[in-house]
Amino acid sequence: MRPVRTVARTLLSGIFVVSGAQAVATPKPFMARAQRVTDRVAPLMARTSPRLPTDPETLVRVNGTVQLVGGLMLATGYFPRTAAAVLAGTLVPTTLAGHSYWREDDPTQRRRQRTELLKNLGLFGGLLLAAVDNEGRPGLRWRAGHAIVDSRRSVSRTVRHARRGTRIAARSARAARRLPG
């Protein structure tokens, strides 16, 4: 199954690597649509920390950088679950900013934007699957549950052995008292 995961992650990451590189190199084409989201997010960011960038060009470049790096991490298998989760997070503002088809008046543009929205939702679903994929290894919940069961067994075994040892020691003491001496 490993080759399938590798190919799937590489294919899934391709769009993020390409669009992230484009956003970093030339953010201008993305800025008009990004303005819808950045205008709402910028005041929150400014209140959180005045040092955070709030201009659309920088935010587009930051988002592009995160997508580029996250896409490369997902493609190469370097922290793939984390990379998939981060990419899913970047997809939310990207989708809201770029594909709000309900605002389009032109029927052709409306259909195109709806298709793009559905494509992004499909990518989001794939990223969610990649984010929880543990490559066939037991998950944290399973391991924690089994660790608890194993520790209970170990404690029970230790108590049993201690009781047995106490009984053997008591028998040995009684036998020693019976010996002439």
JSON list of C-alpha atoms in Angstrom, two decimals:
[
{"chain": "A", "resi": 1, "resn": "MET", "atom": "CA", "xyz": [0.00, 0.00, 0.00]},
{"chain": "A", "resi": 2, "resn": "ARG", "atom": "CA", "xyz": [3.00, 2.30, 0.48]},
{"chain": "A", "resi": 3, "resn": "PRO", "atom": "CA", "xyz": [3.43, 3.06, -3.26]},
{"chain": "A", "resi": 4, "resn": "VAL", "atom": "CA", "xyz": [-0.26, 3.99, -3.53]},
{"chain": "A", "resi": 5, "resn": "ARG", "atom": "CA", "xyz": [0.04, 6.41, -0.61]},
{"chain": "A", "resi": 6, "resn": "THR", "atom": "CA", "xyz": [3.17, 7.94, -2.09]},
{"chain": "A", "resi": 7, "resn": "VAL", "atom": "CA", "xyz": [1.57, 8.48, -5.50]},
{"chain": "A", "resi": 8, "resn": "ALA", "atom": "CA", "xyz": [-1.68, 9.76, -3.95]},
{"chain": "A", "resi": 9, "resn": "ARG", "atom": "CA", "xyz": [0.11, 12.27, -1.73]},
{"chain": "A", "resi": 10, "resn": "THR", "atom": "CA", "xyz": [2.25, 13.46, -4.62]},
{"chain": "A", "resi": 11, "resn": "LEU", "atom": "CA", "xyz": [-0.79, 13.97, -6.85]},
{"chain": "A", "resi": 12, "resn": "LEU", "atom": "CA", "xyz": [-2.71, 15.68, -4.06]},
{"chain": "A", "resi": 13, "resn": "SER", "atom": "CA", "xyz": [0.15, 18.05, -3.32]},
{"chain": "A", "resi": 14, "resn": "GLY", "atom": "CA", "xyz": [0.75, 19.14, -6.93]},
{"chain": "A", "resi": 15, "resn": "ILE", "atom": "CA", "xyz": [-1.89, 21.86, -6.99]},
{"chain": "A", "resi": 16, "resn": "PHE", "atom": "CA", "xyz": [-0.53, 23.38, -3.77]},
{"chain": "A", "resi": 17, "resn": "VAL", "atom": "CA", "xyz": [3.06, 23.41, -4.96]},
{"chain": "A", "resi": 18, "resn": "VAL", "atom": "CA", "xyz": [2.18, 25.08, -8.26]},
{"chain": "A", "resi": 19, "resn": "SER", "atom": "CA", "xyz": [-0.35, 27.62, -6.96]},
{"chain": "A", "resi": 20, "resn": "GLY", "atom": "CA", "xyz": [1.78, 28.35, -3.89]},
{"chain": "A", "resi": 21, "resn": "ALA", "atom": "CA", "xyz": [4.81, 29.08, -6.07]},
{"chain": "A", "resi": 22, "resn": "GLN", "atom": "CA", "xyz": [2.69, 31.34, -8.29]},
{"chain": "A", "resi": 23, "resn": "ALA", "atom": "CA", "xyz": [1.33, 33.24, -5.28]},
{"chain": "A", "resi": 24, "resn": "VAL", "atom": "CA", "xyz": [4.83, 33.78, -3.89]},
{"chain": "A", "resi": 25, "resn": "ALA", "atom": "CA", "xyz": [6.33, 34.86, -7.21]},
{"chain": "A", "resi": 26, "resn": "THR", "atom": "CA", "xyz": [3.45, 37.05, -8.45]},
{"chain": "A", "resi": 27, "resn": "PRO", "atom": "CA", "xyz": [0.82, 37.81, -5.81]},
{"chain": "A", "resi": 28, "resn": "LYS", "atom": "CA", "xyz": [-0.93, 40.55, -7.84]},
{"chain": "A", "resi": 29, "resn": "PRO", "atom": "CA", "xyz": [-3.36, 38.22, -9.71]},
{"chain": "A", "resi": 30, "resn": "PHE", "atom": "CA", "xyz": [-4.53, 36.73, -6.40]},
{"chain": "A", "resi": 31, "resn": "MET", "atom": "CA", "xyz": [-4.89, 40.00, -4.51]},
{"chain": "A", "resi": 32, "resn": "ALA", "atom": "CA", "xyz": [-8.25, 41.16, -5.89]},
{"chain": "A", "resi": 33, "resn": "ARG", "atom": "CA", "xyz": [-10.05, 38.04, -4.71]},
{"chain": "A", "resi": 34, "resn": "ALA", "atom": "CA", "xyz": [-7.99, 37.76, -1.52]},
{"chain": "A", "resi": 35, "resn": "GLN", "atom": "CA", "xyz": [-9.03, 41.28, -0.55]},
{"chain": "A", "resi": 36, "resn": "ARG", "atom": "CA", "xyz": [-12.49, 39.93, 0.40]},
{"chain": "A", "resi": 37, "resn": "VAL", "atom": "CA", "xyz": [-10.99, 37.79, 3.14]},
{"chain": "A", "resi": 38, "resn": "THR", "atom": "CA", "xyz": [-8.03, 39.95, 4.12]},
{"chain": "A", "resi": 39, "resn": "ASP", "atom": "CA", "xyz": [-10.27, 42.95, 4.79]},
{"chain": "A", "resi": 40, "resn": "ARG", "atom": "CA", "xyz": [-12.12, 40.90, 7.37]},
{"chain": "A", "resi": 41, "resn": "VAL", "atom": "CA", "xyz": [-9.11, 39.14, 8.86]},
{"chain": "A", "resi": 42, "resn": "ALA", "atom": "CA", "xyz": [-6.68, 42.09, 8.99]},
{"chain": "A", "resi": 43, "resn": "PRO", "atom": "CA", "xyz": [-8.38, 43.92, 11.91]},
{"chain": "A", "resi": 44, "resn": "LEU", "atom": "CA", "xyz": [-8.37, 40.71, 13.97]},
{"chain": "A", "resi": 45, "resn": "MET", "atom": "CA", "xyz": [-4.70, 40.14, 13.19]},
{"chain": "A", "resi": 46, "resn": "ALA", "atom": "CA", "xyz": [-3.83, 43.74, 14.07]},
{"chain": "A", "resi": 47, "resn": "ARG", "atom": "CA", "xyz": [-5.58, 43.37, 17.44]},
{"chain": "A", "resi": 48, "resn": "THR", "atom": "CA", "xyz": [-3.82, 40.08, 18.09]},
{"chain": "A", "resi": 49, "resn": "SER", "atom": "CA", "xyz": [-0.37, 41.43, 17.37]},
{"chain": "A", "resi": 50, "resn": "PRO", "atom": "CA", "xyz": [0.53, 44.72, 15.72]},
{"chain": "A", "resi": 51, "resn": "ARG", "atom": "CA", "xyz": [3.63, 43.10, 14.23]},
{"chain": "A", "resi": 52, "resn": "LEU", "atom": "CA", "xyz": [1.62, 40.70, 12.05]},
{"chain": "A", "resi": 53, "resn": "PRO", "atom": "CA", "xyz": [1.32, 41.74, 8.40]},
{"chain": "A", "resi": 54, "resn": "THR", "atom": "CA", "xyz": [-2.14, 42.85, 7.34]},
{"chain": "A", "resi": 55, "resn": "ASP", "atom": "CA", "xyz": [-1.67, 43.98, 3.75]},
{"chain": "A", "resi": 56, "resn": "PRO", "atom": "CA", "xyz": [-3.17, 41.67, 1.11]},
{"chain": "A", "resi": 57, "resn": "GLU", "atom": "CA", "xyz": [0.05, 41.21, -0.86]},
{"chain": "A", "resi": 58, "resn": "THR", "atom": "CA", "xyz": [1.98, 39.92, 2.13]},
{"chain": "A", "resi": 59, "resn": "LEU", "atom": "CA", "xyz": [-0.89, 37.70, 3.26]},
{"chain": "A", "resi": 60, "resn": "VAL", "atom": "CA", "xyz": [-1.17, 36.20, -0.23]},
{"chain": "A", "resi": 61, "resn": "ARG", "atom": "CA", "xyz": [2.58, 35.51, -0.20]},
{"chain": "A", "resi": 62, "resn": "VAL", "atom": "CA", "xyz": [2.44, 33.97, 3.27]},
{"chain": "A", "resi": 63, "resn": "ASN", "atom": "CA", "xyz": [-0.44, 31.73, 2.24]},
{"chain": "A", "resi": 64, "resn": "GLY", "atom": "CA", "xyz": [1.43, 30.81, -0.94]},
{"chain": "A", "resi": 65, "resn": "THR", "atom": "CA", "xyz": [4.58, 30.00, 1.01]},
{"chain": "A", "resi": 66, "resn": "VAL", "atom": "CA", "xyz": [2.66, 27.79, 3.41]},
{"chain": "A", "resi": 67, "resn": "GLN", "atom": "CA", "xyz": [1.01, 26.00, 0.49]},
{"chain": "A", "resi": 68, "resn": "LEU", "atom": "CA", "xyz": [4.31, 25.57, -1.34]},
{"chain": "A", "resi": 69, "resn": "VAL", "atom": "CA", "xyz": [6.17, 24.22, 1.70]},
{"chain": "A", "resi": 70, "resn": "GLY", "atom": "CA", "xyz": [3.20, 22.11, 2.86]},
{"chain": "A", "resi": 71, "resn": "GLY", "atom": "CA", "xyz": [2.77, 20.67, -0.64]},
{"chain": "A", "resi": 72, "resn": "LEU", "atom": "CA", "xyz": [6.45, 19.74, -0.82]},
{"chain": "A", "resi": 73, "resn": "MET", "atom": "CA", "xyz": [6.29, 18.16, 2.64]},
{"chain": "A", "resi": 74, "resn": "LEU", "atom": "CA", "xyz": [3.23, 16.14, 1.66]},
{"chain": "A", "resi": 75, "resn": "ALA", "atom": "CA", "xyz": [4.78, 15.04, -1.63]},
{"chain": "A", "resi": 76, "resn": "THR", "atom": "CA", "xyz": [8.05, 13.93, -0.03]},
{"chain": "A", "resi": 77, "resn": "GLY", "atom": "CA", "xyz": [6.39, 12.26, 2.96]},
{"chain": "A", "resi": 78, "resn": "TYR", "atom": "CA", "xyz": [8.06, 14.57, 5.48]},
{"chain": "A", "resi": 79, "resn": "PHE", "atom": "CA", "xyz": [5.48, 14.94, 8.29]},
{"chain": "A", "resi": 80, "resn": "PRO", "atom": "CA", "xyz": [2.69, 14.16, 5.80]},
{"chain": "A", "resi": 81, "resn": "ARG", "atom": "CA", "xyz": [-0.15, 14.21, 8.35]},
{"chain": "A", "resi": 82, "resn": "THR", "atom": "CA", "xyz": [0.85, 17.63, 9.67]},
{"chain": "A", "resi": 83, "resn": "ALA", "atom": "CA", "xyz": [1.39, 18.95, 6.13]},
{"chain": "A", "resi": 84, "resn": "ALA", "atom": "CA", "xyz": [-2.06, 17.73, 5.06]},
{"chain": "A", "resi": 85, "resn": "ALA", "atom": "CA", "xyz": [-3.72, 19.37, 8.05]},
{"chain": "A", "resi": 86, "resn": "VAL", "atom": "CA", "xyz": [-1.94, 22.68, 7.41]},
{"chain": "A", "resi": 87, "resn": "LEU", "atom": "CA", "xyz": [-2.84, 22.57, 3.72]},
{"chain": "A", "resi": 88, "resn": "ALA", "atom": "CA", "xyz": [-6.47, 21.92, 4.63]},
{"chain": "A", "resi": 89, "resn": "GLY", "atom": "CA", "xyz": [-6.31, 25.01, 6.83]},
{"chain": "A", "resi": 90, "resn": "THR", "atom": "CA", "xyz": [-4.95, 27.16, 3.99]},
{"chain": "A", "resi": 91, "resn": "LEU", "atom": "CA", "xyz": [-7.63, 25.89, 1.66]},
{"chain": "A", "resi": 92, "resn": "VAL", "atom": "CA", "xyz": [-10.43, 27.47, 3.71]},
{"chain": "A", "resi": 93, "resn": "PRO", "atom": "CA", "xyz": [-9.54, 31.16, 3.14]},
{"chain": "A", "resi": 94, "resn": "THR", "atom": "CA", "xyz": [-8.41, 30.38, -0.40]},
{"chain": "A", "resi": 95, "resn": "THR", "atom": "CA", "xyz": [-11.78, 28.84, -1.23]},
{"chain": "A", "resi": 96, "resn": "LEU", "atom": "CA", "xyz": [-13.79, 31.56, 0.48]},
{"chain": "A", "resi": 97, "resn": "ALA", "atom": "CA", "xyz": [-11.81, 34.31, -1.23]},
{"chain": "A", "resi": 98, "resn": "GLY", "atom": "CA", "xyz": [-11.55, 32.82, -4.68]},
{"chain": "A", "resi": 99, "resn": "HIS", "atom": "CA", "xyz": [-14.66, 30.79, -5.33]},
{"chain": "A", "resi": 100, "resn": "SER", "atom": "CA", "xyz": [-17.72, 32.48, -3.89]},
{"chain": "A", "resi": 101, "resn": "TYR", "atom": "CA", "xyz": [-19.91, 31.55, -6.88]},
{"chain": "A", "resi": 102, "resn": "TRP", "atom": "CA", "xyz": [-23.03, 32.98, -5.24]},
{"chain": "A", "resi": 103, "resn": "ARG", "atom": "CA", "xyz": [-21.67, 36.49, -5.87]},
{"chain": "A", "resi": 104, "resn": "GLU", "atom": "CA", "xyz": [-21.32, 35.97, -9.63]},
{"chain": "A", "resi": 105, "resn": "ASP", "atom": "CA", "xyz": [-23.99, 37.39, -11.94]},
{"chain": "A", "resi": 106, "resn": "ASP", "atom": "CA", "xyz": [-22.74, 35.85, -15.18]},
{"chain": "A", "resi": 107, "resn": "PRO", "atom": "CA", "xyz": [-24.12, 32.26, -15.48]},
{"chain": "A", "resi": 108, "resn": "THR", "atom": "CA", "xyz": [-20.91, 30.97, -17.11]},
{"chain": "A", "resi": 109, "resn": "GLN", "atom": "CA", "xyz": [-18.70, 32.47, -14.38]},
{"chain": "A", "resi": 110, "resn": "ARG", "atom": "CA", "xyz": [-21.12, 31.21, -11.76]},
{"chain": "A", "resi": 111, "resn": "ARG", "atom": "CA", "xyz": [-20.86, 27.62, -13.08]},
{"chain": "A", "resi": 112, "resn": "ARG", "atom": "CA", "xyz": [-17.07, 27.87, -13.31]},
{"chain": "A", "resi": 113, "resn": "GLN", "atom": "CA", "xyz": [-16.73, 29.18, -9.76]},
{"chain": "A", "resi": 114, "resn": "ARG", "atom": "CA", "xyz": [-19.11, 26.51, -8.44]},
{"chain": "A", "resi": 115, "resn": "THR", "atom": "CA", "xyz": [-16.98, 23.84, -10.12]},
{"chain": "A", "resi": 116, "resn": "GLU", "atom": "CA", "xyz": [-13.85, 25.36, -8.56]},
{"chain": "A", "resi": 117, "resn": "LEU", "atom": "CA", "xyz": [-15.55, 25.40, -5.15]},
{"chain": "A", "resi": 118, "resn": "LEU", "atom": "CA", "xyz": [-16.49, 21.73, -5.49]},
{"chain": "A", "resi": 119, "resn": "LYS", "atom": "CA", "xyz": [-12.94, 20.90, -6.61]},
{"chain": "A", "resi": 120, "resn": "ASN", "atom": "CA", "xyz": [-11.58, 22.60, -3.50]},
{"chain": "A", "resi": 121, "resn": "LEU", "atom": "CA", "xyz": [-14.05, 20.74, -1.31]},
{"chain": "A", "resi": 122, "resn": "GLY", "atom": "CA", "xyz": [-12.81, 17.49, -2.88]},
{"chain": "A", "resi": 123, "resn": "LEU", "atom": "CA", "xyz": [-9.22, 18.52, -2.19]},
{"chain": "A", "resi": 124, "resn": "PHE", "atom": "CA", "xyz": [-10.22, 19.37, 1.38]},
{"chain": "A", "resi": 125, "resn": "GLY", "atom": "CA", "xyz": [-11.69, 15.88, 1.81]},
{"chain": "A", "resi": 126, "resn": "GLY", "atom": "CA", "xyz": [-8.54, 14.28, 0.41]},
{"chain": "A", "resi": 127, "resn": "LEU", "atom": "CA", "xyz": [-6.40, 16.37, 2.76]},
{"chain": "A", "resi": 128, "resn": "LEU", "atom": "CA", "xyz": [-8.53, 15.34, 5.73]},
{"chain": "A", "resi": 129, "resn": "LEU", "atom": "CA", "xyz": [-8.01, 11.69, 4.81]},
{"chain": "A", "resi": 130, "resn": "ALA", "atom": "CA", "xyz": [-4.26, 12.27, 4.45]},
{"chain": "A", "resi": 131, "resn": "ALA", "atom": "CA", "xyz": [-4.21, 14.07, 7.79]},
{"chain": "A", "resi": 132, "resn": "VAL", "atom": "CA", "xyz": [-5.63, 11.05, 9.65]},
{"chain": "A", "resi": 133, "resn": "ASP", "atom": "CA", "xyz": [-3.84, 8.36, 7.64]},
{"chain": "A", "resi": 134, "resn": "ASN", "atom": "CA", "xyz": [-1.43, 6.50, 9.89]},
{"chain": "A", "resi": 135, "resn": "GLU", "atom": "CA", "xyz": [-0.22, 4.18, 7.12]},
{"chain": "A", "resi": 136, "resn": "GLY", "atom": "CA", "xyz": [-1.78, 1.07, 8.60]},
{"chain": "A", "resi": 137, "resn": "ARG", "atom": "CA", "xyz": [-0.10, 1.47, 11.97]},
{"chain": "A", "resi": 138, "resn": "PRO", "atom": "CA", "xyz": [-2.29, 1.52, 15.06]},
{"chain": "A", "resi": 139, "resn": "GLY", "atom": "CA", "xyz": [-3.55, 4.95, 15.98]},
{"chain": "A", "resi": 140, "resn": "LEU", "atom": "CA", "xyz": [-2.91, 6.76, 19.24]},
{"chain": "A", "resi": 141, "resn": "ARG", "atom": "CA", "xyz": [-6.30, 5.80, 20.69]},
{"chain": "A", "resi": 142, "resn": "TRP", "atom": "CA", "xyz": [-5.71, 2.09, 20.00]},
{"chain": "A", "resi": 143, "resn": "ARG", "atom": "CA", "xyz": [-2.18, 2.21, 21.42]},
{"chain": "A", "resi": 144, "resn": "ALA", "atom": "CA", "xyz": [-3.32, 4.05, 24.55]},
{"chain": "A", "resi": 145, "resn": "GLY", "atom": "CA", "xyz": [-6.14, 1.56, 25.14]},
{"chain": "A", "resi": 146, "resn": "HIS", "atom": "CA", "xyz": [-3.82, -1.39, 24.70]},
{"chain": "A", "resi": 147, "resn": "ALA", "atom": "CA", "xyz": [-1.18, 0.19, 26.94]},
{"chain": "A", "resi": 148, "resn": "ILE", "atom": "CA", "xyz": [-3.79, 0.43, 29.71]},
{"chain": "A", "resi": 149, "resn": "VAL", "atom": "CA", "xyz": [-4.84, -3.22, 29.24]},
{"chain": "A", "resi": 150, "resn": "ASP", "atom": "CA", "xyz": [-1.20, -4.34, 29.14]},
{"chain": "A", "resi": 151, "resn": "SER", "atom": "CA", "xyz": [-0.35, -2.39, 32.30]},
{"chain": "A", "resi": 152, "resn": "ARG", "atom": "CA", "xyz": [-3.35, -3.92, 34.13]},
{"chain": "A", "resi": 153, "resn": "ARG", "atom": "CA", "xyz": [-2.19, -7.40, 33.09]},
{"chain": "A", "resi": 154, "resn": "SER", "atom": "CA", "xyz": [1.31, -6.62, 34.26]},
{"chain": "A", "resi": 155, "resn": "VAL", "atom": "CA", "xyz": [0.09, -5.41, 37.65]},
{"chain": "A", "resi": 156, "resn": "SER", "atom": "CA", "xyz": [-2.14, -8.50, 38.03]},
{"chain": "A", "resi": 157, "resn": "ARG", "atom": "CA", "xyz": [0.76, -10.77, 37.11]},
{"chain": "A", "resi": 158, "resn": "THR", "atom": "CA", "xyz": [3.05, -9.02, 39.60]},
{"chain": "A", "resi": 159, "resn": "VAL", "atom": "CA", "xyz": [0.45, -9.32, 42.37]},
{"chain": "A", "resi": 160, "resn": "ARG", "atom": "CA", "xyz": [-0.06, -13.02, 41.54]},
{"chain": "A", "resi": 161, "resn": "HIS", "atom": "CA", "xyz": [3.69, -13.66, 41.63]},
{"chain": "A", "resi": 162, "resn": "ALA", "atom": "CA", "xyz": [4.03, -11.73, 44.88]},
{"chain": "A", "resi": 163, "resn": "ARG", "atom": "CA", "xyz": [1.24, -13.77, 46.49]},
{"chain": "A", "resi": 164, "resn": "ARG", "atom": "CA", "xyz": [2.77, -16.99, 45.22]},
{"chain": "A", "resi": 165, "resn": "GLY", "atom": "CA", "xyz": [6.15, -15.90, 46.53]},
{"chain": "A", "resi": 166, "resn": "THR", "atom": "CA", "xyz": [4.63, -15.07, 49.91]},
{"chain": "A", "resi": 167, "resn": "ARG", "atom": "CA", "xyz": [2.97, -18.50, 50.09]},
{"chain": "A", "resi": 168, "resn": "ILE", "atom": "CA", "xyz": [6.21, -20.24, 49.13]},
{"chain": "A", "resi": 169, "resn": "ALA", "atom": "CA", "xyz": [8.13, -18.20, 51.72]},
{"chain": "A", "resi": 170, "resn": "ALA", "atom": "CA", "xyz": [5.54, -19.06, 54.40]},
{"chain": "A", "resi": 171, "resn": "ARG", "atom": "CA", "xyz": [5.75, -22.77, 53.53]},
{"chain": "A", "resi": 172, "resn": "SER", "atom": "CA", "xyz": [9.53, -22.63, 53.65]},
{"chain": "A", "resi": 173, "resn": "ALA", "atom": "CA", "xyz": [9.43, -20.93, 57.06]},
{"chain": "A", "resi": 174, "resn": "ARG", "atom": "CA", "xyz": [7.03, -23.56, 58.45]},
{"chain": "A", "resi": 175, "resn": "ALA", "atom": "CA", "xyz": [9.20, -26.34, 57.04]},
{"chain": "A", "resi": 176, "resn": "ALA", "atom": "CA", "xyz": [12.30, -24.76, 58.55]},
{"chain": "A", "resi": 177, "resn": "ARG", "atom": "CA", "xyz": [10.63, -24.64, 61.97]},
{"chain": "A", "resi": 178, "resn": "ARG", "atom": "CA", "xyz": [9.81, -28.32, 61.78]},
{"chain": "A", "resi": 179, "resn": "LEU", "atom": "CA", "xyz": [13.41, -29.31, 61.15]},
{"chain": "A", "resi": 180, "resn": "PRO", "atom": "CA", "xyz": [15.36, -30.41, 64.19]},
{"chain": "A", "resi": 181, "resn": "GLY", "atom": "CA", "xyz": [17.95, -28.02, 64.84]}
]
